[in-house]
C-alpha positions as a printed Julia matrix, in Angstrom:
262×3 Matrix{Float64}:
 298.63  140.68  144.26
 298.85  143.13  141.35
 300.25  145.43  142.67
 303.53  143.77  144.62
 303.37  142.73  140.45
 303.53  146.06  139.45
 305.92  147.2   141.14
 308.51  143.91  141.07
 307.65  145.49  137.24
 308.8   149.28  137.57
 311.76  147.64  140.01
 313.46  144.76  137.14
 311.02  146.35  133.67
 311.25  143.39  131.38
 314.64  141.29  132.78
 311.02  139.9   134.29
 309.12  138.37  131.52
 312.23  136.05  131.77
 311.8   134.15  134.59
 308.84  131.54  133.71
 307.6   131.54  137.49
 306.22  135.65  136.96
 304.12  135.32  133.49
 302.68  132.32  134.94
 301.6   134.87  137.68
 300.69  137.54  134.75
 298.49  134.99  133.46
 296.63  133.89  136.18
 296.63  137.4   137.37
 294.55  137.71  133.84
 292.61  134.89  134.1
 291.46  136.2   137.68
 290.08  139.04  136.07
 288.23  137.74  134.18
 286.41  135.4   136.2
 285.96  138.41  138.11
 284.01  140.81  135.31
 281.29  137.99  135.32
 281.54  137.63  139.8
 280.71  141.37  139.13
 278.1   141.34  136.07
 276.27  139.56  138.05
 275.82  141.7   141.03
 275.37  144.06  138.78
 278.38  146.7   139.53
 280.85  148.65  136.63
 283.22  145.05  136.02
 285.89  147.01  134.86
 286.03  148.96  137.44
 286.47  145.6   140.44
 288.14  143.53  137.31
 290.78  146.36  135.88
 293.08  146.29  138.56
 294.42  142.45  137.73
 295.48  143.52  133.98
 296.45  146.84  134.17
 299.87  146.72  136.02
 301.36  144.96  133.32
 300.62  146.98  130.65
 297.47  145.35  129.33
 294.06  146.12  128.2
 290.17  144.22  127.66
 289.6   144.62  123.94
 286.87  142.02  124.4
 285.29  139.66  126.2
 284.24  136.16  125.31
 280.38  136.42  126.23
 277.55  132.88  126.12
 274.78  134.46  124.43
 272.23  132.12  125.59
 272.91  133.82  129.19
 275.2   136.62  128.43
 277.62  135.08  131.27
 281.67  136.48  130.4
 283.43  133.1   130.28
 286.98  134.62  128.53
 288.71  137.76  127.86
 291.63  139.28  125.29
 294.3   141.02  126.9
 296.26  143.48  124.96
 299.53  145.1   125.25
 299.23  148.59  125.41
 301.43  150.34  122.67
 303.53  152.43  124.6
 304.37  150.63  127.05
 305.61  147.57  125.06
 309.54  146.84  126.47
 312.32  145.37  123.85
 313.02  141.99  123.11
 315.33  140.67  125.25
 316.96  138.07  123.14
 318.75  135.19  123.56
 321.79  132.69  122.75
 319.25  130.96  120.07
 317.95  134.44  118.66
 314.57  134.08  120.48
 312.6   136.92  122.48
 312.4   135.64  126.0
 312.24  138.52  127.47
 309.3   140.04  125.89
 305.39  139.91  127.19
 302.98  138.63  124.64
 300.67  141.48  122.48
 297.63  139.11  122.79
 296.35  137.08  125.82
 293.29  135.12  125.29
 292.05  133.9   128.91
 289.39  131.61  129.96
 287.44  130.94  133.84
 286.14  128.26  134.59
 283.29  126.14  136.01
 281.68  129.17  138.61
 278.37  126.76  140.38
 276.27  130.2   141.09
 273.08  130.66  139.59
 273.52  132.25  136.69
 276.15  130.13  135.18
 276.23  127.25  136.88
 273.43  124.78  134.53
 276.08  126.3   131.15
 279.63  125.94  132.59
 278.53  122.09  134.2
 277.73  121.41  130.48
 280.44  121.27  129.63
 282.38  120.4   132.68
 280.58  116.91  132.3
 281.18  117.34  128.47
 284.96  117.85  128.63
 284.82  115.06  131.61
 282.64  112.93  129.0
 284.04  112.67  126.0
 287.94  114.43  126.71
 286.13  117.0   124.32
 285.14  121.29  123.86
 283.19  119.98  120.69
 278.87  120.83  120.88
 280.5   123.6   123.37
 278.62  126.82  122.24
 280.53  128.85  123.49
 282.63  127.02  121.37
 282.98  128.79  117.76
 283.54  132.52  119.75
 286.69  130.9   121.23
 287.63  129.75  118.21
 286.7   132.33  116.13
 288.85  135.09  119.46
 291.71  133.33  118.63
 291.47  133.08  115.32
 291.14  136.93  114.36
 293.75  137.41  117.18
 296.21  135.22  115.41
 295.65  137.26  112.23
 296.23  140.82  113.77
 299.34  139.41  115.86
 301.28  135.99  114.49
 300.76  133.32  116.2
 304.6   133.81  117.8
 303.17  136.86  119.87
 299.5   135.69  121.76
 299.49  133.68  124.7
 296.73  130.92  125.74
 295.8   130.65  129.71
 292.86  129.59  131.32
 291.97  127.43  135.1
 290.61  124.33  134.76
 287.5   124.56  132.15
 288.74  126.94  131.29
 291.97  125.08  130.36
 289.87  122.62  128.35
 289.22  124.99  125.99
 291.81  127.16  125.67
 293.9   123.31  124.12
 290.61  122.67  122.62
 290.73  125.83  120.29
 294.98  125.21  119.64
 293.42  122.05  118.85
 290.76  123.01  116.26
 292.98  125.22  115.1
 295.97  122.89  114.3
 293.27  120.53  112.35
 292.2   123.31  110.55
 292.44  123.61  107.09
 294.86  126.45  105.55
 293.13  129.76  105.83
 296.28  132.2   105.58
 299.94  132.51  104.93
 301.01  130.5   107.93
 299.78  126.13  108.46
 297.4   126.4   111.4
 299.32  122.98  112.94
 302.35  125.93  113.06
 300.72  128.3   114.43
 298.97  125.43  117.22
 302.82  125.37  117.71
 303.85  128.39  117.86
 301.35  129.78  120.45
 301.46  130.5   124.15
 300.1   128.41  127.13
 299.37  129.0   130.13
 297.26  125.23  131.24
 296.01  125.92  134.97
 294.67  122.79  136.88
 293.83  121.96  132.95
 291.34  118.88  132.35
 292.55  115.77  130.17
 291.05  112.65  132.17
 288.37  111.4   130.07
 285.86  109.23  132.53
 285.34  105.44  130.75
 282.39  104.47  130.16
 280.83  101.47  130.88
 283.56  100.26  133.17
 282.58   97.6   135.36
 285.28   97.06  138.08
 287.41   99.98  140.11
 290.43   97.62  138.21
 289.5    98.34  135.08
 288.85  102.12  135.95
 292.33  103.09  137.54
 293.69  100.76  134.21
 291.1   103.78  132.08
 292.44  106.55  134.2
 296.01  105.63  134.11
 295.9   104.84  129.91
 293.98  108.41  129.81
 297.02  110.06  132.45
 299.25  109.55  129.25
 297.23  109.34  126.73
 296.67  112.65  127.77
 299.94  114.15  128.36
 301.15  112.77  125.0
 298.68  114.62  123.0
 299.29  117.38  124.5
 303.3   117.55  123.83
 302.81  116.7   119.67
 301.5   119.48  119.22
 302.12  121.83  122.57
 305.0   123.42  120.98
 306.03  126.91  123.25
 304.69  126.19  126.02
 306.06  123.16  126.78
 309.6   124.97  126.79
 307.77  128.09  128.56
 305.56  127.69  130.84
 304.07  123.88  130.58
 300.99  122.84  133.5
 300.44  124.51  136.84
 298.53  124.48  139.88
 296.36  126.87  141.87
 293.99  127.99  143.07
 291.92  131.37  141.55
 288.03  132.0   141.64
 286.49  131.65  145.1
 286.58  134.59  147.36
 285.89  137.04  144.04
 283.12  139.66  145.26
 283.87  139.14  148.37
 287.62  140.46  148.46
 286.39  141.96  145.65
 284.12  144.75  147.96
 286.84  145.13  150.16
 288.57  147.58  148.07
């Protein structure tokens, strides 16, 4: 898929980035790269050698891995656009650049049910399902610090957050925390969060009802959670609602098998 996307890019140039489906596909590839970074690390192989096929075709480079210090697992990564390859922005009738790739992308993987990562991943999954929040996760501080540093360098309008499953929860959580934090820089946190670009695949935003006593009450709580979750995201989602919205996909399941065939 990455090689086909590269051919498409070479044919269409920066115009490909005006296509929302193309942008989503690129972000899915970067998330795929994060899955591979962790899976190859578990196999004690050169992770970047395998995973780079998922970012190099789009002229990105890996600049930093987000690592859980407790077990050394990679749960996210920061990618930066190669300077010499950045195309000029295409400008629409409203004067906004619609054809320019994000200068930086922060991507988060989802849960991996494998020995080295299953405990930490499932802990965060349960935290998210029980509270509809990842507060308390040991990974959250590092993710928020990475987002703030990237915005400081490139500006929020040039930064994209993306994630799959649990990773989508991390992307949404750090943006919420940014929006509610005290201003430390020239740009207000709420404005910075609103101007971020998002690609959230299979985003988990339902909160499991606590102490439900009947099937009817459970169904009612789930319905309210859906409505509340969508409304809460919509209030600050900003650029994401215009350009990206949510998408469904399947990522992160056959990485080792596919990588061995390369």
